[in-house]
Short mmCIF file of C-alpha atoms in Angstrom, two decimals:
data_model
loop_
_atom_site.label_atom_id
_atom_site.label_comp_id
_atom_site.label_asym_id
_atom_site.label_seq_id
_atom_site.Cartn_x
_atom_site.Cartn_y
_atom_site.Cartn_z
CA UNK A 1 19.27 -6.13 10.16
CA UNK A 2 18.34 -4.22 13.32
CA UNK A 3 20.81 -3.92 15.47
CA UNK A 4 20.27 -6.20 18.65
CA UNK A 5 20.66 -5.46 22.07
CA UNK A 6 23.34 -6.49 24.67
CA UNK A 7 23.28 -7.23 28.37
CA UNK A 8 26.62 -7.71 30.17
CA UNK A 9 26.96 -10.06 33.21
CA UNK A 10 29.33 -10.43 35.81
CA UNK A 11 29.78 -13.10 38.31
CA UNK A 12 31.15 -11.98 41.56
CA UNK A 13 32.50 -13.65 44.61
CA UNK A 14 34.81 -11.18 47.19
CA UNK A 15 35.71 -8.58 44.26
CA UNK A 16 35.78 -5.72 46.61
CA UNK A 17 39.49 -4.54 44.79
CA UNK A 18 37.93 -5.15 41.36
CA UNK A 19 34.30 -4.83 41.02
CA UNK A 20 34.17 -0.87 40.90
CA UNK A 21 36.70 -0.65 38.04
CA UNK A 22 34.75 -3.17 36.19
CA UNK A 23 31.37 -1.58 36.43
CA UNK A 24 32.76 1.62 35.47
CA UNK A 25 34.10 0.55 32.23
CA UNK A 26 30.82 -0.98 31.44
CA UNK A 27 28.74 1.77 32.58
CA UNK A 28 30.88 4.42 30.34
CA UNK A 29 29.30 2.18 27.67
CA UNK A 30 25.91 2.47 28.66
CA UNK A 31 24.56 3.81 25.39
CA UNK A 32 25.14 0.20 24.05
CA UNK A 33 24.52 -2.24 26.70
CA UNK A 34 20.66 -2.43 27.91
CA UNK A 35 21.67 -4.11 31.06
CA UNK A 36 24.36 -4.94 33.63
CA UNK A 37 24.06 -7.83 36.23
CA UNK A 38 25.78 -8.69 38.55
CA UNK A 39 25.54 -12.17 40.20
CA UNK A 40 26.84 -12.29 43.92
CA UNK A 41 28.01 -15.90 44.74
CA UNK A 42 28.07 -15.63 48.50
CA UNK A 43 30.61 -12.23 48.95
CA UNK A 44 31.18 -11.87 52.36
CA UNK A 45 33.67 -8.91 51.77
CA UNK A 46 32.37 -5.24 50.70
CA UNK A 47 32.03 -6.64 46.63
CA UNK A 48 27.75 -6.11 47.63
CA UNK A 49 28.49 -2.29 48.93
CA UNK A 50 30.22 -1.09 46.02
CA UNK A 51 27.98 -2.57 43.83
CA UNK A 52 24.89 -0.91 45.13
CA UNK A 53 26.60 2.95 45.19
CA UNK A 54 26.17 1.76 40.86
CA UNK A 55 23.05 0.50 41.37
CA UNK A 56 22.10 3.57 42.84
CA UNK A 57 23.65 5.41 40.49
CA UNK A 58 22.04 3.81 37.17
CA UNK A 59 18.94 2.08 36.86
CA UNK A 60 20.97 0.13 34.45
CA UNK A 61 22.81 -2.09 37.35
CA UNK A 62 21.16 -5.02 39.33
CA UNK A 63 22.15 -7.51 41.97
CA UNK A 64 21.13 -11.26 41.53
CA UNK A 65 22.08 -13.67 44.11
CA UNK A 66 23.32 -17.17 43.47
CA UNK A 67 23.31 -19.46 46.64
CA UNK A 68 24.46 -22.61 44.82
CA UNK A 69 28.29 -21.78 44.51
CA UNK A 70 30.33 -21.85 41.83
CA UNK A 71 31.20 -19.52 38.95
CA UNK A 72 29.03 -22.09 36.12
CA UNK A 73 25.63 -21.48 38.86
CA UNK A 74 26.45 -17.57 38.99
CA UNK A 75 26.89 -17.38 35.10
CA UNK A 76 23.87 -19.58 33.95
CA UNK A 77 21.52 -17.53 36.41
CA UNK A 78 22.97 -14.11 34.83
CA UNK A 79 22.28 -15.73 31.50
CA UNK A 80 19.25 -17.04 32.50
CA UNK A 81 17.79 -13.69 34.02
CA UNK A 82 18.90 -11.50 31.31
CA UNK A 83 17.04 -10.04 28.72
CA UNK A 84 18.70 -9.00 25.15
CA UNK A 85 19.80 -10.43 22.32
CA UNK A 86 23.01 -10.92 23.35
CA UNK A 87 24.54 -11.86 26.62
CA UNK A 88 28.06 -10.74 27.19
CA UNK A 89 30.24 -12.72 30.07
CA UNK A 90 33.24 -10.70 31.40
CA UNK A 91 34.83 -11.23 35.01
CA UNK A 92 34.72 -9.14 37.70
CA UNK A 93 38.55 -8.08 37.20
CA UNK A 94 37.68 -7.18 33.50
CA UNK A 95 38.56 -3.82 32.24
CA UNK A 96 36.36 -3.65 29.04
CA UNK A 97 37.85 -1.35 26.32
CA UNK A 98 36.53 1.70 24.44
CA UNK A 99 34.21 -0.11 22.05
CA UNK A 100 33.73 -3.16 23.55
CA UNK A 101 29.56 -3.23 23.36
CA UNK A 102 29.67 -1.99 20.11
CA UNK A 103 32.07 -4.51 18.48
CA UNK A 104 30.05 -7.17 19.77
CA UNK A 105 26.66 -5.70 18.41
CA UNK A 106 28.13 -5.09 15.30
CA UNK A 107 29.66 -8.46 14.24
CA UNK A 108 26.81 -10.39 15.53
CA UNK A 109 23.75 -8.28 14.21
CA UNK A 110 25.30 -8.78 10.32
CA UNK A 111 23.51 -11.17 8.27
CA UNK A 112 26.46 -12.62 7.26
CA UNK A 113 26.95 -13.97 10.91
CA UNK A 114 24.08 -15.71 11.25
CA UNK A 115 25.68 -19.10 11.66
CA UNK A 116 28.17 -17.57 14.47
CA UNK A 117 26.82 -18.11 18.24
CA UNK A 118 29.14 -16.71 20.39
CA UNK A 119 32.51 -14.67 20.10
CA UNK A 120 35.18 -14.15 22.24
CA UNK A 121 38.20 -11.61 22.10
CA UNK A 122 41.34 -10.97 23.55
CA UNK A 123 43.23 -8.99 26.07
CA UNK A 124 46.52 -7.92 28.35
CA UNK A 125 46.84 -7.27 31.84
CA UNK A 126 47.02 -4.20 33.66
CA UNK A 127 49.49 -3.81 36.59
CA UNK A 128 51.47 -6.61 35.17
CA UNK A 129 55.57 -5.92 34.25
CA UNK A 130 54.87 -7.07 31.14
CA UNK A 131 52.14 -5.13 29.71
CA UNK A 132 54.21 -3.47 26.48
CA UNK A 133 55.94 -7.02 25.46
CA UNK A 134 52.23 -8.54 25.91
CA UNK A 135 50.23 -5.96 23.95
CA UNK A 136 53.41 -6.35 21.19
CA UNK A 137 53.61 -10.02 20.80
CA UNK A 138 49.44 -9.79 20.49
CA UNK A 139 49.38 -7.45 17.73
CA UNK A 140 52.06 -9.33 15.95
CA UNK A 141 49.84 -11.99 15.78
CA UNK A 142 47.05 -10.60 14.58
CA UNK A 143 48.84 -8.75 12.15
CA UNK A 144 50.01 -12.67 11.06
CA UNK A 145 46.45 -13.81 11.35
CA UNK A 146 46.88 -15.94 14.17
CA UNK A 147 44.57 -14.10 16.55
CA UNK A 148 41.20 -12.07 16.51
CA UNK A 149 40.28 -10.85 12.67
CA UNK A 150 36.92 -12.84 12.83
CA UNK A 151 38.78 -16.19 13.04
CA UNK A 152 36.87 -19.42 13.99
CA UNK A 153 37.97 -20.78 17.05
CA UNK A 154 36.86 -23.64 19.53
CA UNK A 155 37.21 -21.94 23.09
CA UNK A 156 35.97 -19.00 25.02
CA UNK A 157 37.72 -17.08 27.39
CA UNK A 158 35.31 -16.56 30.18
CA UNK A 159 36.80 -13.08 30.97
CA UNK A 160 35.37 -11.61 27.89
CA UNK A 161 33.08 -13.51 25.80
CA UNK A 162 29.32 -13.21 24.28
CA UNK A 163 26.72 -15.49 23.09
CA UNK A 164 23.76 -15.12 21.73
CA UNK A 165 20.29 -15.37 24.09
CA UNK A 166 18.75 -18.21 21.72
CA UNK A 167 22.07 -20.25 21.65
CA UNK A 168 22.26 -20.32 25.46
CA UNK A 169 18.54 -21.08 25.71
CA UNK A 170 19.93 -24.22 23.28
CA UNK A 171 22.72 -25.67 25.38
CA UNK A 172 22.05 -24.36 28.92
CA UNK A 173 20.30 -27.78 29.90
CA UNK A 174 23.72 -29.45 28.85
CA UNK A 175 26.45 -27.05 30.28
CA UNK A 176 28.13 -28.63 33.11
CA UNK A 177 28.09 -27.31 36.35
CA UNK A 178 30.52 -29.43 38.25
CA UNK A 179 32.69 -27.15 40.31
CA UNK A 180 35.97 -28.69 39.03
CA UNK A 181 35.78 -27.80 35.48
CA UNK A 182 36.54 -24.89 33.30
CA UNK A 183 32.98 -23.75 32.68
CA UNK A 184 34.33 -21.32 30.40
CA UNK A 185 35.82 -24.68 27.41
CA UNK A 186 32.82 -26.36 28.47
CA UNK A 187 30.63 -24.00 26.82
CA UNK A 188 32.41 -23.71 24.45
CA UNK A 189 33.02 -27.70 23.81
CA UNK A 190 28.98 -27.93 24.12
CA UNK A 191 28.80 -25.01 21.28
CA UNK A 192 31.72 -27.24 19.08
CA UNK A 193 29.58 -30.48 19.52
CA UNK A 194 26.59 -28.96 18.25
CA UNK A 195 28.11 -27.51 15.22
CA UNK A 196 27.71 -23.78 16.38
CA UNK A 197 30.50 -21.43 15.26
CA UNK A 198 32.72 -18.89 17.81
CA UNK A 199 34.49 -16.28 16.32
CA UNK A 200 37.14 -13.93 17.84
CA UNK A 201 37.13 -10.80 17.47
CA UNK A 202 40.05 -8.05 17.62
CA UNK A 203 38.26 -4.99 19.17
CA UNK A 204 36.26 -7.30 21.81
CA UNK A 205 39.20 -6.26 23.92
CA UNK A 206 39.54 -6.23 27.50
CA UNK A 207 42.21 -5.72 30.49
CA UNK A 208 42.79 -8.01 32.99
CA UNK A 209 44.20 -8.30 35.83
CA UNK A 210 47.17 -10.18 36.13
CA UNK A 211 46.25 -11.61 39.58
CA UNK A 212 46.40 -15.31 38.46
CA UNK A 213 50.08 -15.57 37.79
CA UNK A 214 50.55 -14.86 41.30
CA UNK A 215 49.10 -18.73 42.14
CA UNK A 216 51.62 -20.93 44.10
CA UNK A 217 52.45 -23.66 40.98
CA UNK A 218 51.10 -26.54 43.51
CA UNK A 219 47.82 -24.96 43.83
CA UNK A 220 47.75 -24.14 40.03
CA UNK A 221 48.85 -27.98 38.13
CA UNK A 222 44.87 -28.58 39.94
CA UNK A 223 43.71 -26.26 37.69
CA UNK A 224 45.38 -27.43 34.76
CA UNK A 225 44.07 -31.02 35.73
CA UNK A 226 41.03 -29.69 36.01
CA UNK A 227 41.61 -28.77 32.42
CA UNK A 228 42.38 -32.14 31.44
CA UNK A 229 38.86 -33.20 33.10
CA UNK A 230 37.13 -30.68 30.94
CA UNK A 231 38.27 -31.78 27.59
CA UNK A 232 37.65 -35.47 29.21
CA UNK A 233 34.33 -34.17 29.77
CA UNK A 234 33.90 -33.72 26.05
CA UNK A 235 35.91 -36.62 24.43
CA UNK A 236 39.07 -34.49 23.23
CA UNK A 237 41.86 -35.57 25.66
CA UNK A 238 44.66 -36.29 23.32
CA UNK A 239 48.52 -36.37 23.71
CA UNK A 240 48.55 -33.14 21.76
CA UNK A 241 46.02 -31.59 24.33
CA UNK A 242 47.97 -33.03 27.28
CA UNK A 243 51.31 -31.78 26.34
CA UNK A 244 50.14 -28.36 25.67
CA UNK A 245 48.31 -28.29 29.36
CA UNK A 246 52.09 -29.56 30.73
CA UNK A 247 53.61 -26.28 28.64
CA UNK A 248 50.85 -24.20 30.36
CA UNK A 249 51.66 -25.34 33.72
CA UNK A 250 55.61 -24.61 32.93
CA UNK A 251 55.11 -21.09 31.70
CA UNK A 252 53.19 -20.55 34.77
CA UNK A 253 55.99 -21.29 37.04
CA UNK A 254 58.11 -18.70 35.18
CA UNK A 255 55.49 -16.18 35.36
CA UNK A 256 54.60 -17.21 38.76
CA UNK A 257 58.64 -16.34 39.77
CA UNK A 258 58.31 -12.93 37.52
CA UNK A 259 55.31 -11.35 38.97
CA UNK A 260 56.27 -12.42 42.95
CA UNK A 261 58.69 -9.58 43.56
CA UNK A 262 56.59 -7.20 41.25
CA UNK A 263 55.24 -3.98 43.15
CA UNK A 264 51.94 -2.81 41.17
CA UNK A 265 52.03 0.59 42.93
CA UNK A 266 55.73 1.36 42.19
CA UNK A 267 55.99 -0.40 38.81
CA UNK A 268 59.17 -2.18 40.28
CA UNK A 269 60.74 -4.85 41.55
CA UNK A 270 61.38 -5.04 45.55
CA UNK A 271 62.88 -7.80 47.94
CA UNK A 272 60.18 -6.20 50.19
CA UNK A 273 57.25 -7.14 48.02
CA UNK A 274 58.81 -10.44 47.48
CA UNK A 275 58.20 -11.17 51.05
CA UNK A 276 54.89 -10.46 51.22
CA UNK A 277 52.19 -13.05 51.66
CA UNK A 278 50.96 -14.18 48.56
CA UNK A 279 48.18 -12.86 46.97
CA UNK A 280 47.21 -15.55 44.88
CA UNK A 281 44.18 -15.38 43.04
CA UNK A 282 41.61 -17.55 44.01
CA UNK A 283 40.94 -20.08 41.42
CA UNK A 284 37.03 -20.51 39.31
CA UNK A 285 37.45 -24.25 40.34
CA UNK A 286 36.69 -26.21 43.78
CA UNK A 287 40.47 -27.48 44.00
CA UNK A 288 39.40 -29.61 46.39
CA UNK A 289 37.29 -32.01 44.93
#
């Protein structure tokens, strides 16, 4: 089988401390990715004037701009506007690895893949304090099977993911786009429901920033509900499902206390930093609906 081609998009809303690290990771892959996109979702920071010093710099990069916000509207017009076989998601805060665009290609132009529709891989965080006990405990499990090796999974992590162009033609009509839902398990609940198989893959890898551990715990249990709305969404609510989102929310308190005092730029822990405002990522869901 020929090899088939891959366009990357990126949904951006005030990313101007991420955006130029993430299209420079992608662009060092150019040989393997036929486009890059960018969707602007209303960025009233400099996120637009980076971006067009890459456009300038390879005919490769374009700007679309989604006026409808929310992260589902700025990822189905990427997908929609693209062109190749194969349209990779990552966020603007992605760091994709050395052989990212190829891995992807790879698995999903084999014959023996045919039945697979999307894939999504894994990752660890840059700037975080726990970088080497993350990237340990990860390839422990995959050395026990539990993660990447071409597994079968039911979720996609919207941060680094791919599906194929004729699969998202299939389900784009019945994606949600409700802004307080993970788009990111509703795509992939859509995908489950129609029988289509996701794989994960261990070299789809990608850093990430660790910027999301720094959201106050009250702001963050409405994103975990609006996990539990999600799998509502799709019929698989379960105690099983709602305990794990209550563990979720827990280990995000402890992380939550671990990364406050952290100081990126010195690699250590400071009183100083800990009184800082918080930098709390902003969240891919309207937590005010």
């Amino acid at each position: 089988m020929a090899t088939p081609t891959l366009s990357a998009i990126v949904p951006v809303y005030n990313e101007e401390n991420y955006i130029g690290e993430c299209l420079a990771a992608l662009l060092a892959q150019a040989d393997e990715i036929s486009e890059i996109i960018v969707v602007d979702n209303g960025s009233t920071d400099s996120t637009l004037r980076i971006v067009e010093k890459f456009v300038n710099r390879s005919p490769k990069v374009e700007i679309l701009h989604e006026t409808r916000r929310g992260v589902a509207y700025a990822r189905n017009a990427g997908f929609d506007a693209a062109t190749s076989e194969i349209l990779g998601r990552v966020d603007a805060d992605s760091r994709v690895s050395p052989g990212w665009a190829r891995s992807v290609k790879d698995f999903l132009g084999r014959e023996d893949t045919a039945d697979v529709g999307a894939v999504s891989g894994l990752n660890n965080s840059y700037d975080s304090p726990f970088r080497s006990l993350k990237g340990w405990f990860v390839r422990k499990q995959i050395q026990r099977g539990v993660f990447g090796g071409e597994r079968r999974i039911k979720n996609l992590h919207g941060a680094n993911m791919a599906i194929r162009k004729s699969v998202w033609n299939t389900v784009s009509d019945s994606v949600s786009v409700a802004s307080d839902i993970h788009e990111d398990l509703d795509l992939a609940l859509t995908l489950v429901r129609r029988n289509v198989e996701i794989a994960q893959l261990t070299e789809m890898h990608v850093d990430i920033s660790p910027r999301r551990a720094l959201t106050p715990p009250i702001e963050f249990s409405k994103y975990i509900d609006s996990g539990r709305k999600t799998l509502e969404l799709h019929g698989k609510s379960t105690k099983r499902t709602a305990r794990a989102l209550r563990i979720h929310w827990a280990f995000h308190i402890l992380l939550f206390v671990l990364h406050r005092p952290y100081d990126p730029s010195t690699g250590r822990y400071s009183l100083r930093h800990l009184r800082r405002p918080e930098r709390a990522r902003g969240l891919p869901i309207d937590v005010t609906v």
